[in-house]
C-alpha positions as CSV (number, residue, x, y, z in Angstrom):
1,X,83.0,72.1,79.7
2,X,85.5,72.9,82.4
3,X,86.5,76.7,82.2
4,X,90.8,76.9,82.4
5,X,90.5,79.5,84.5
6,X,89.4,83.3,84.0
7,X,87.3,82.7,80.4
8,X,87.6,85.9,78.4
9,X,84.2,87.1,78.6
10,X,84.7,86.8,82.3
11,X,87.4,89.0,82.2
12,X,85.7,91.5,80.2
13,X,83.3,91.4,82.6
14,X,85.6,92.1,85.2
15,X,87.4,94.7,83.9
16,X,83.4,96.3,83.1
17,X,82.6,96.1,86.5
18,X,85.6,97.7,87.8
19,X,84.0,100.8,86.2
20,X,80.7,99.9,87.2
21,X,79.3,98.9,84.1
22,X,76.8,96.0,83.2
23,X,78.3,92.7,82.5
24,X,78.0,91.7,78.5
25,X,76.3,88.1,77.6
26,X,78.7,88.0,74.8
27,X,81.7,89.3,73.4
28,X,81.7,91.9,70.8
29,X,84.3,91.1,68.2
30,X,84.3,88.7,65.2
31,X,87.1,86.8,63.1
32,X,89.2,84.4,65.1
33,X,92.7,84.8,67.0
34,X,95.1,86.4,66.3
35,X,93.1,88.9,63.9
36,X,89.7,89.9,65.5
37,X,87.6,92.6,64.5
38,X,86.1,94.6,67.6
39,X,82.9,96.3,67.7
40,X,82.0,99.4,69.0
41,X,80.4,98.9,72.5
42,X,82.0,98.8,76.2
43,X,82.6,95.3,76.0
44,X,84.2,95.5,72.6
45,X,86.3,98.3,74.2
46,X,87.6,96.5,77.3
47,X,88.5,93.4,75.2
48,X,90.4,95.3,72.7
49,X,92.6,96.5,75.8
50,X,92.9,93.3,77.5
51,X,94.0,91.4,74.1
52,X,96.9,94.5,74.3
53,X,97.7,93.6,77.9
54,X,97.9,89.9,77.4
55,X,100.3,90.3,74.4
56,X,102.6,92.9,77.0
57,X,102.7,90.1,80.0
58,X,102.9,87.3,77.4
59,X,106.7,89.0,76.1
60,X,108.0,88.5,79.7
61,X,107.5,84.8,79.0
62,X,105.7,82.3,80.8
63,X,106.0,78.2,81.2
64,X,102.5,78.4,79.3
65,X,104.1,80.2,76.3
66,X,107.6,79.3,76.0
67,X,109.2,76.4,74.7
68,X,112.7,75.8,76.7
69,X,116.0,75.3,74.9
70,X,114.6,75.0,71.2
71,X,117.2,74.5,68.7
72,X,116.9,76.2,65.1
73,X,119.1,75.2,62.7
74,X,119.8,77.4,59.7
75,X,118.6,76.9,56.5
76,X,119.4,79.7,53.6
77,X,122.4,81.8,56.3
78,X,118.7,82.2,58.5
79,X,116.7,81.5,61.4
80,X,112.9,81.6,60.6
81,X,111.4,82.4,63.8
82,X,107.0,81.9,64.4
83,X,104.8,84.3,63.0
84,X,103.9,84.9,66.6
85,X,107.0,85.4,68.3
86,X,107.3,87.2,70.9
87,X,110.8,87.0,72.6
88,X,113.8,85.2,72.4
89,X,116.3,84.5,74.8
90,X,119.9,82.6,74.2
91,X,120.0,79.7,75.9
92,X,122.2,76.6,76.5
93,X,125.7,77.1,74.1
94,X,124.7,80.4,73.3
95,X,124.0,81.5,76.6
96,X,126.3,84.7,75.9
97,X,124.7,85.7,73.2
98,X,122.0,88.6,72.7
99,X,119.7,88.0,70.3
100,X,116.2,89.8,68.9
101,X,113.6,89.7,66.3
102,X,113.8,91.5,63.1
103,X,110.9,91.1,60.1
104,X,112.1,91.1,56.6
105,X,110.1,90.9,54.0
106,X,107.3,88.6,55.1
107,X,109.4,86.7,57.1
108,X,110.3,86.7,61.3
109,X,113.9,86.4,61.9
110,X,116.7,85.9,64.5
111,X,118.7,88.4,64.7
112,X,122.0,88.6,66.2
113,X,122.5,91.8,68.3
114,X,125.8,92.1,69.1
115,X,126.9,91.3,65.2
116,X,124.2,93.3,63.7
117,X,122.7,90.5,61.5
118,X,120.2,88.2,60.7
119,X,122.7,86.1,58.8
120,X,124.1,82.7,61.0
121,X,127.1,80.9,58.7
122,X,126.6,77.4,58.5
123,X,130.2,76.7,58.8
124,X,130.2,77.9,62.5
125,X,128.5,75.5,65.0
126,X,127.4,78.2,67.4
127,X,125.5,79.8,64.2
128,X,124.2,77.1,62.4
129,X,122.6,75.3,65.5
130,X,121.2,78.1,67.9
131,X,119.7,77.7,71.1
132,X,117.1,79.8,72.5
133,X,114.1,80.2,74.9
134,X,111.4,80.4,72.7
135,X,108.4,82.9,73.4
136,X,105.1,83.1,71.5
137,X,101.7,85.0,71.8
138,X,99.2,82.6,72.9
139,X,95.6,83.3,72.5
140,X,94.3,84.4,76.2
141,X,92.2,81.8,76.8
142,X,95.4,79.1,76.2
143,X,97.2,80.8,78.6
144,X,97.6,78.8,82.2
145,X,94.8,80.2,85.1
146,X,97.8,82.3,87.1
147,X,99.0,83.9,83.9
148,X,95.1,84.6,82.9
149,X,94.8,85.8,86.2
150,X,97.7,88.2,86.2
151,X,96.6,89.7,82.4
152,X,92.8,89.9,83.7
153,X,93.6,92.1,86.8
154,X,96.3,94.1,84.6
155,X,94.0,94.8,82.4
156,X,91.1,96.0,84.0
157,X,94.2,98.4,85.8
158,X,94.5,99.8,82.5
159,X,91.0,99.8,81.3
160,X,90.1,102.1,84.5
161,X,93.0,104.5,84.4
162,X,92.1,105.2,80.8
163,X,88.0,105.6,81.2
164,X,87.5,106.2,84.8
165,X,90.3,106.6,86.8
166,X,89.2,106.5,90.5
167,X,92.0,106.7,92.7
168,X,90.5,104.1,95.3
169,X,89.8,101.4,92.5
170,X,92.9,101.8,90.7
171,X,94.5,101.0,94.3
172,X,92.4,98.1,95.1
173,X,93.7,97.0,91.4
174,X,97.3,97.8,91.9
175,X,97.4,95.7,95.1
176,X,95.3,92.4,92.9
177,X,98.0,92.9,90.5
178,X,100.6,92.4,92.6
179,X,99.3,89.5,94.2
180,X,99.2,88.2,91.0
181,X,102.2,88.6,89.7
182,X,103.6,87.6,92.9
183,X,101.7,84.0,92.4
184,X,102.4,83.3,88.6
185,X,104.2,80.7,88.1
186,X,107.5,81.5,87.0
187,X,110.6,78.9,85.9
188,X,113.9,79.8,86.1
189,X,115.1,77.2,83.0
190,X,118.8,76.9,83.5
191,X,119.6,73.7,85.1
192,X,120.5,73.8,88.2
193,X,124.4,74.5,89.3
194,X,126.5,71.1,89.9
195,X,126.8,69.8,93.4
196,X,130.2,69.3,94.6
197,X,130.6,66.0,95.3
198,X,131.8,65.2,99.1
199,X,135.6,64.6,100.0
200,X,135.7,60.7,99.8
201,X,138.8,61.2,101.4
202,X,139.0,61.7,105.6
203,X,140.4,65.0,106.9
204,X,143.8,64.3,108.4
205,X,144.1,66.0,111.5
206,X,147.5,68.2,111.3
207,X,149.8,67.1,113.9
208,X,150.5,70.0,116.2
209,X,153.6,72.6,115.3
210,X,156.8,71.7,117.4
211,X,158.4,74.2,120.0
């Protein structure tokens, strides 16, 4: 099977090598994404950090994680945002607007900074239809190879300033990470700023003032 970039285990591996530690055969947790259960051995360790670390580069939102200009419309006075939400950003009509995440109850909503409430009236357009850049946690392996890349090399950063830190490494690391941030692939999803249409009209030379 063709491997979307980094796999997990080879990112575990990486991050126990930066610390000069035996590559693993196997991962050492159990359970399924989102909720794993890690075990109690180096590799178990580093993949506990790296899941952190993918959910911290996965908030600043990615093409691989965010779906562009979602509308929710409200049902109850509420937006019910994914379980697994991790940012949202106003978008399209709402452009203006500042809005955040608040959990009530059970439940993920939208909530609406600047008024102070998770409650959108149906009766005003703007509320009952919302527009946003939606963000969610993906599991690393879904994640695109530049994004993998970029939470791989952060995390083995993190793993070796925690357990080891060696000055020289956590260099080498600091420059890979910004190499990879500086290649992720990043959208910018506004649409791009009208073009001024040309002048159909020719300029008219102005004749010269009289003396």
């Amino acid at each position: 099977m063709p491997t979307f970039g980094y796999s997990k285990l080879e990112a575990v591996n990486r991050m126990l090598m930066a610390r000069g530690i035996q590559r693993a055969n196997a991962l050492d947790s159990t359970g399924s994404f989102p909720s794993l259960t890690y075990g109690s051995s180096d590799a178990a360790n580093a993949e506990y950090i790296l899941d952190l670390v993918s959910s911290r580069v996965q908030t600043s939102g990615w093409p691989c994680n965010t779906t562009y200009y979602r509308t929710l419309t409200s049902a109850s006075s509420k937006h019910v945002l994914p379980n697994y939400t991790l940012n949202v950003i106003a978008a399209g009509a709402n452009e203006g607007d500042i809005f955040s995440i608040k959990k009530v109850g059970t439940e993920f909503l939208l909530y609406d900074v600047r008024r102070g409430s998770t409650t959108f009236s149906s009766s005003i357009p703007l509320q009952h239809n919302v527009t946003i850049h939606l963000v969610e946690l993906l599991d690393y392996e879904a994640c695109s190879p530049d994004v993998k890349e970029l939470i791989a090399v952060e995390a083995a950063k993190e793993y070796l300033a925690m357990q080891f830190p060696d000055p020289l490494r956590l260099n080498y690391l600091s420059i890979m990470s910004n190499a990879a941030n500086a290649t992720a692939r990043r959208l910018d999803p506004r649409p791009p700023a009208a073009s001024v249409p040309p002048n159909p009209q020719p300029m008219m030379m102005q004749p010269p003032a009289q003396q």
